[in-house]
Amino acid sequence: MSVRSLLFVPGDSPRKLDKGMASGADALIVDLEDSVAPERKAEARAGALAFLAEAAAAAGRPRLVVRVNGLDTGLIDADLDAVVAGRPDAIMLPKAEGGASLLHLDAKLAVREAQNGLPDGAIAILAIATETAAALFLAGSYAGASPRLSGLTWGAEDLSVELASETNRDAEGRFTAPYVLARNICLAAAASARVQAIDTVYVDFRNEAGLRREAEEARRDGFSAKMAIHPAQVAVINEVFTPAPAAIAQAQAVIAAFAAAPEAGVVGIGGVMFDRPHLERAKQTLARARSAGLG
Ligand code: COA
Ligand code: MG
């Protein structure tokens, strides 16, 4: 599952769920966790299931992800009992702490897939890898833990509570050092697990320039998607994470040059050296272009 934009929608808001379907997001994250008050969890579960049942059949629909409550909340079993019947494409696990937490969720999903007559492994996992201090030290353990893992993302809000930071952004709106560390750990963890690295949300949702800057910096560093909290953020994110025509042309030129010289480890194009890592990057670019519907 390769996506560019993932829009959070509170699970207890049918109106926003409908709006999410029309937002152009590649994926919707129906939230049962932080955006839903404790006394509305049951309503959100029922709303999420009703939404999944209806949205599944929509033509050209976004991927449907449900963010459940964390493994230590006492809420996750009831969340999964409610939503697996609606066969979401993926479950997002907040406050994940490495490969052990993936195994835990994997087992919970396998039981419910069997109970609902779904193929084993039908539901993927996206994990939020940096929401606790301990999680930062466990991020290297995702690789190989569960074949369900299809993406890693990170979060700065819960982490700032754990770290007791006064703020997580500076006066210019850039993340402060501990949160840049968390971001970079997520990027490396995703690369080592060979899954998509998904950048965190930009909460200042009327600031389009700030969102664009943060998304472009994420793409520059290796993230291939970003989460959104408001429909107005989706078009910017899709644009930033869709390979530009020049990037696609460049990737095609690199692939063509290596195809013309199959024995070569290195080629020159227009006075610049390209070696095997560049070939891999070119293939990644074209794969992303294809999943964005280009080429
Ligand atoms: N998904 C779908 N629709 C959304 C939306 C979202 N995430 N956020 C806003 N909208 C809709 C609103 O319902 C509104 O439509 P309406 O007037 O027809 O009802 C329209 O977009 C414009 O919304 P706006 O007035 O600009 O924002 P708001 O004050 O209503 O909502 C938030 C602001 C932050 C409460 C809202 O964007 C939101 O709920 N975001 C998701 C929060 C979340 O899930 N957080 C957890 C992850 S960090
Ligand atoms: Mg949170």
Coordinates of C-alpha atoms and ligand atoms in Angstrom, one line a residue:
M1 CA 0.0 0.0 0.0
S2 CA 1.8 3.1 -1.2
V3 CA 0.0 6.4 -0.5
R4 CA 0.9 10.1 -0.5
S5 CA -1.7 11.7 1.7
L6 CA -3.5 10.2 4.7
L7 CA -6.3 12.3 6.2
F8 CA -7.3 11.9 9.8
V9 CA -11.0 11.9 10.4
P10 CA -12.5 11.6 13.9
G11 CA -14.5 8.3 14.0
D12 CA -17.5 9.9 15.8
S13 CA -18.1 12.5 13.0
P14 CA -20.2 11.1 10.2
R15 CA -20.1 14.5 8.5
K16 CA -16.3 14.6 8.4
L17 CA -16.2 11.0 7.3
D18 CA -18.3 11.9 4.3
K19 CA -16.2 15.0 3.6
G20 CA -13.0 12.8 3.8
M21 CA -14.3 10.6 1.0
A22 CA -14.4 13.6 -1.3
S23 CA -11.1 15.1 -0.1
G24 CA -8.8 13.5 -2.7
A25 CA -6.7 11.9 0.1
D26 CA -5.1 8.6 -0.9
A27 CA -6.1 7.2 2.5
L28 CA -8.5 8.1 5.3
I29 CA -7.5 7.4 8.9
V30 CA -10.7 6.9 10.8
D31 CA -9.6 7.8 14.3
L32 CA -10.8 6.1 17.5
E33 CA -7.9 7.4 19.6
D34 CA -6.9 11.0 20.5
S35 CA -9.6 12.9 18.6
V36 CA -12.4 10.9 20.3
A37 CA -13.3 11.7 23.9
P38 CA -13.4 8.7 26.3
E39 CA -17.2 8.8 26.6
R40 CA -17.6 8.7 22.8
K41 CA -15.4 5.7 22.1
A42 CA -18.4 3.3 21.7
E43 CA -20.2 5.7 19.3
A44 CA -17.0 6.1 17.3
R45 CA -16.5 2.4 16.9
A46 CA -20.1 2.0 15.6
G47 CA -19.6 5.0 13.4
A48 CA -16.4 3.6 12.0
L49 CA -17.9 0.2 11.2
A50 CA -20.9 1.8 9.5
F51 CA -18.6 4.0 7.5
L52 CA -16.3 1.1 6.5
A53 CA -19.3 -1.0 5.4
E54 CA -20.6 1.8 3.1
A55 CA -17.2 3.2 1.9
A56 CA -15.8 -0.2 0.9
A57 CA -17.9 -0.4 -2.2
A58 CA -17.3 3.2 -3.4
A59 CA -15.5 3.4 -6.8
G60 CA -12.0 4.8 -6.7
R61 CA -12.2 5.0 -2.9
P62 CA -9.2 5.9 -0.7
R63 CA -7.5 3.3 1.4
L64 CA -9.4 2.9 4.6
V65 CA -7.3 2.8 7.8
V66 CA -8.6 2.8 11.4
R67 CA -6.4 4.2 14.2
V68 CA -7.2 2.1 17.3
N69 CA -6.3 2.9 20.8
G70 CA -2.9 1.8 22.1
L71 CA -2.1 -1.7 23.3
D72 CA -2.0 -0.7 27.0
T73 CA -5.3 1.3 27.1
G74 CA -7.7 -1.6 27.7
L75 CA -9.7 -0.3 24.7
I76 CA -8.0 -1.9 21.7
D77 CA -9.8 -5.3 21.8
A78 CA -13.2 -3.6 21.7
D79 CA -11.9 -1.4 18.9
L80 CA -10.8 -4.3 16.8
D81 CA -13.9 -6.4 17.7
A82 CA -15.9 -3.6 16.2
V83 CA -14.0 -2.6 13.1
V84 CA -12.4 -5.8 11.7
A85 CA -15.8 -6.9 10.4
G86 CA -15.7 -3.8 8.1
R87 CA -12.4 -5.1 6.6
P88 CA -10.3 -1.9 6.8
D89 CA -7.2 -2.0 4.5
A90 CA -5.0 -1.3 7.6
I91 CA -5.0 -0.6 11.3
M92 CA -2.8 2.2 12.6
L93 CA -1.2 1.4 15.9
P94 CA -0.4 4.5 18.1
K95 CA 2.2 4.4 20.8
A96 CA 3.9 1.4 19.2
E97 CA 7.0 0.2 20.8
G98 CA 9.0 -1.8 18.3
G99 CA 8.6 -5.3 16.8
A100 CA 7.1 -6.8 20.0
S101 CA 4.1 -4.5 19.7
L102 CA 3.7 -5.5 16.1
L103 CA 3.6 -9.2 17.0
H104 CA 1.0 -8.4 19.6
L105 CA -1.3 -6.6 17.2
D106 CA -0.6 -9.1 14.4
A107 CA -1.9 -11.9 16.7
K108 CA -5.0 -9.9 17.6
L109 CA -5.7 -9.3 13.9
A110 CA -5.2 -12.9 13.0
V111 CA -7.8 -14.1 15.5
R112 CA -10.4 -11.5 14.2
E113 CA -9.7 -12.2 10.6
A114 CA -10.5 -15.9 11.3
Q115 CA -13.6 -15.0 13.2
N116 CA -14.8 -12.8 10.3
G117 CA -13.9 -15.1 7.4
L118 CA -11.2 -12.8 6.1
P119 CA -7.9 -14.2 4.6
D120 CA -5.1 -14.4 7.1
G121 CA -3.0 -11.2 6.8
A122 CA -5.7 -9.3 4.9
I123 CA -5.3 -6.3 7.1
A124 CA -2.0 -4.3 7.1
I125 CA -0.5 -2.4 9.9
L126 CA 0.8 1.2 10.0
A127 CA 2.6 2.0 13.2
I128 CA 3.3 5.4 14.9
A129 CA 6.9 4.7 16.0
T130 CA 8.0 7.6 18.2
E131 CA 5.2 8.5 20.7
T132 CA 6.9 7.3 23.8
A133 CA 10.5 7.7 25.0
A134 CA 11.0 4.0 25.1
A135 CA 9.8 3.7 21.5
L136 CA 12.8 5.7 20.3
F137 CA 15.1 3.0 21.5
L138 CA 13.1 0.2 20.0
A139 CA 12.7 1.6 16.5
G140 CA 15.3 -0.7 15.1
S141 CA 13.2 -3.8 15.9
Y142 CA 10.4 -3.4 13.4
A143 CA 12.3 -5.1 10.5
G144 CA 11.0 -8.6 10.0
A145 CA 8.6 -8.5 12.9
S146 CA 5.3 -8.8 10.9
P147 CA 4.7 -9.0 7.2
R148 CA 1.6 -6.9 7.8
L149 CA 3.8 -3.8 8.5
S150 CA 3.4 -1.4 5.5
G151 CA 4.4 1.9 6.9
L152 CA 5.9 3.8 9.8
T153 CA 5.1 7.2 10.9
W154 CA 5.9 9.4 13.9
G155 CA 4.2 11.7 16.3
A156 CA 5.5 14.7 18.2
E157 CA 2.5 15.5 20.5
D158 CA 2.4 12.5 22.8
L159 CA 6.2 12.4 22.8
S160 CA 6.3 16.0 24.0
V161 CA 4.2 15.0 27.0
E162 CA 6.5 12.1 27.8
L163 CA 9.6 14.2 27.4
A164 CA 8.1 17.1 29.4
S165 CA 9.1 19.6 26.7
E166 CA 7.6 23.1 27.0
T167 CA 7.1 23.0 23.2
N168 CA 8.0 20.9 20.2
R169 CA 8.4 23.7 17.7
D170 CA 10.5 26.9 17.7
A171 CA 9.4 30.4 17.0
E172 CA 9.6 29.8 13.2
G173 CA 7.4 26.7 13.5
R174 CA 10.3 24.2 13.0
F175 CA 10.6 21.1 15.2
T176 CA 13.1 21.4 18.0
A177 CA 16.0 19.0 18.3
P178 CA 14.3 16.1 20.2
Y179 CA 11.5 16.0 17.6
V180 CA 13.9 16.2 14.7
L181 CA 15.6 13.2 16.3
A182 CA 12.3 11.3 16.5
R183 CA 11.5 12.1 12.9
N184 CA 14.9 10.9 11.7
I185 CA 14.6 7.7 13.8
C186 CA 11.3 7.0 12.1
L187 CA 12.9 7.5 8.7
A188 CA 15.7 5.1 9.4
A189 CA 13.3 2.6 11.1
A190 CA 11.1 2.6 8.0
A191 CA 14.1 2.2 5.7
S192 CA 15.4 -0.7 7.7
A193 CA 12.0 -2.4 7.7
R194 CA 11.7 -1.6 4.0
V195 CA 8.3 0.1 4.4
Q196 CA 7.0 3.5 3.6
A197 CA 8.2 6.4 5.8
I198 CA 5.2 8.7 6.5
D199 CA 5.7 12.2 7.9
T200 CA 3.7 13.4 10.8
V201 CA 0.8 15.9 10.8
Y202 CA 1.2 19.7 10.4
V203 CA -1.3 21.1 12.9
D204 CA -1.3 24.8 11.8
F205 CA -3.9 23.9 9.2
R206 CA -4.5 27.4 7.7
N207 CA -0.8 27.8 7.0
E208 CA -0.3 26.4 3.5
A209 CA 3.2 27.7 3.1
G210 CA 4.4 26.1 6.3
L211 CA 2.8 22.8 5.3
R212 CA 4.4 22.9 1.9
R213 CA 7.8 23.6 3.4
E214 CA 7.6 20.8 5.9
A215 CA 6.3 18.4 3.2
E216 CA 9.1 19.3 0.8
E217 CA 11.7 18.8 3.5
A218 CA 10.2 15.4 4.3
R219 CA 10.3 14.4 0.6
R220 CA 13.9 15.6 0.3
D221 CA 15.0 13.4 3.2
G222 CA 13.2 10.2 2.1
F223 CA 9.6 10.3 3.4
S224 CA 7.1 9.4 0.7
A225 CA 3.9 10.5 2.3
K226 CA 2.5 12.8 5.0
M227 CA -0.6 12.7 7.2
A228 CA -3.2 15.5 7.2
I229 CA -5.7 16.7 9.7
H230 CA -7.8 18.9 7.4
P231 CA -9.1 18.4 3.9
A232 CA -7.4 21.7 2.8
Q233 CA -4.0 20.0 3.4
V234 CA -4.6 17.1 1.0
A235 CA -3.9 18.8 -2.4
V236 CA -0.6 20.3 -1.2
I237 CA 0.6 16.9 0.2
N238 CA -0.5 15.0 -3.0
E239 CA 1.4 17.6 -5.1
V240 CA 4.6 17.5 -3.1
F241 CA 4.7 13.7 -3.0
T242 CA 3.9 13.1 -6.7
P243 CA 7.1 12.9 -8.6
A244 CA 7.5 16.0 -10.8
P245 CA 7.8 15.5 -14.6
A246 CA 11.5 16.4 -14.4
A247 CA 12.2 13.8 -11.7
I248 CA 10.4 11.2 -13.8
A249 CA 12.3 12.1 -16.9
Q250 CA 15.6 11.9 -15.0
A251 CA 14.7 8.5 -13.5
Q252 CA 13.8 7.2 -17.0
A253 CA 17.1 8.5 -18.3
V254 CA 19.0 6.7 -15.6
I255 CA 17.2 3.4 -16.1
A256 CA 17.7 3.7 -19.9
A257 CA 21.4 4.3 -19.5
F258 CA 21.8 1.2 -17.3
A259 CA 19.7 -0.8 -19.7
A260 CA 21.9 0.2 -22.6
A261 CA 25.0 -0.9 -20.6
P262 CA 23.9 -4.0 -18.6
E263 CA 27.4 -4.8 -17.4
A264 CA 28.1 -1.2 -16.2
G265 CA 28.3 -0.3 -12.5
V266 CA 28.3 3.3 -13.3
V267 CA 27.2 5.6 -16.2
G268 CA 27.6 9.2 -17.2
I269 CA 24.5 11.2 -18.2
G270 CA 24.9 14.9 -19.2
G271 CA 28.3 15.2 -17.4
V272 CA 27.1 13.7 -14.1
M273 CA 28.0 10.3 -12.7
F274 CA 25.2 7.8 -11.8
D275 CA 25.9 4.5 -10.1
R276 CA 23.9 1.5 -8.8
P277 CA 22.3 3.4 -5.8
H278 CA 21.1 6.0 -8.3
L279 CA 19.5 3.2 -10.4
E280 CA 17.6 2.0 -7.3
R281 CA 16.4 5.5 -6.5
A282 CA 15.3 5.9 -10.1
K283 CA 13.2 2.7 -9.8
Q284 CA 11.7 4.0 -6.6
T285 CA 10.7 7.3 -8.3
L286 CA 9.0 5.5 -11.1
A287 CA 7.2 3.2 -8.7
R288 CA 5.9 6.2 -6.8
A289 CA 4.9 7.9 -10.1
R290 CA 3.0 4.7 -11.1
S291 CA 1.1 4.5 -7.8
A292 CA 0.2 8.2 -8.2
G293 CA -1.4 7.2 -11.6
L294 CA 1.4 8.6 -13.8
G295 CA 3.6 6.8 -16.3
Ligands
COA1 N1 -11.8 15.4 7.7 C1 -13.0 15.6 7.0 N2 -13.6 16.8 7.1 C2 -13.0 17.8 7.8 C3 -11.9 17.6 8.6 C4 -11.3 16.3 8.5 N3 -10.2 16.0 9.2 N4 -11.5 18.7 9.2 C5 -12.5 19.6 8.8 N5 -13.4 19.1 8.0 C6 -14.5 19.7 7.4 C7 -15.4 20.4 8.4 O1 -16.4 19.5 8.8 C8 -15.9 21.6 7.6 O2 -17.0 21.2 6.8 P1 -18.5 21.7 7.2 O3 -18.4 23.1 7.5 O4 -19.3 21.3 5.9 O5 -18.9 20.8 8.4 C9 -14.9 21.9 6.6 O6 -14.0 20.8 6.5 C10 -14.0 23.1 7.1 O7 -13.6 22.9 8.4 P2 -13.0 24.1 9.2 O8 -14.1 25.0 9.7 O9 -11.9 24.7 8.5 O10 -12.4 23.4 10.5 P3 -13.1 22.9 11.8 O11 -12.8 24.0 12.8 O12 -14.4 22.5 11.5 O13 -12.2 21.7 12.3 C11 -10.5 20.4 13.3 C12 -10.9 21.8 12.7 C13 -9.0 20.5 13.6 C14 -11.3 20.2 14.5 C15 -10.7 19.4 12.2 O14 -10.0 19.7 11.1 C16 -10.5 18.0 12.6 O15 -11.3 17.3 13.2 N6 -9.3 17.4 12.2 C17 -9.0 16.0 12.5 C18 -8.5 15.9 13.9 C19 -7.9 14.5 14.2 O16 -8.4 13.5 13.7 N7 -6.9 14.5 15.0 C20 -6.2 13.2 15.3 C21 -4.9 13.1 14.6 S1 -3.7 14.3 15.1
MG2 MG -1.6 10.9 20.0

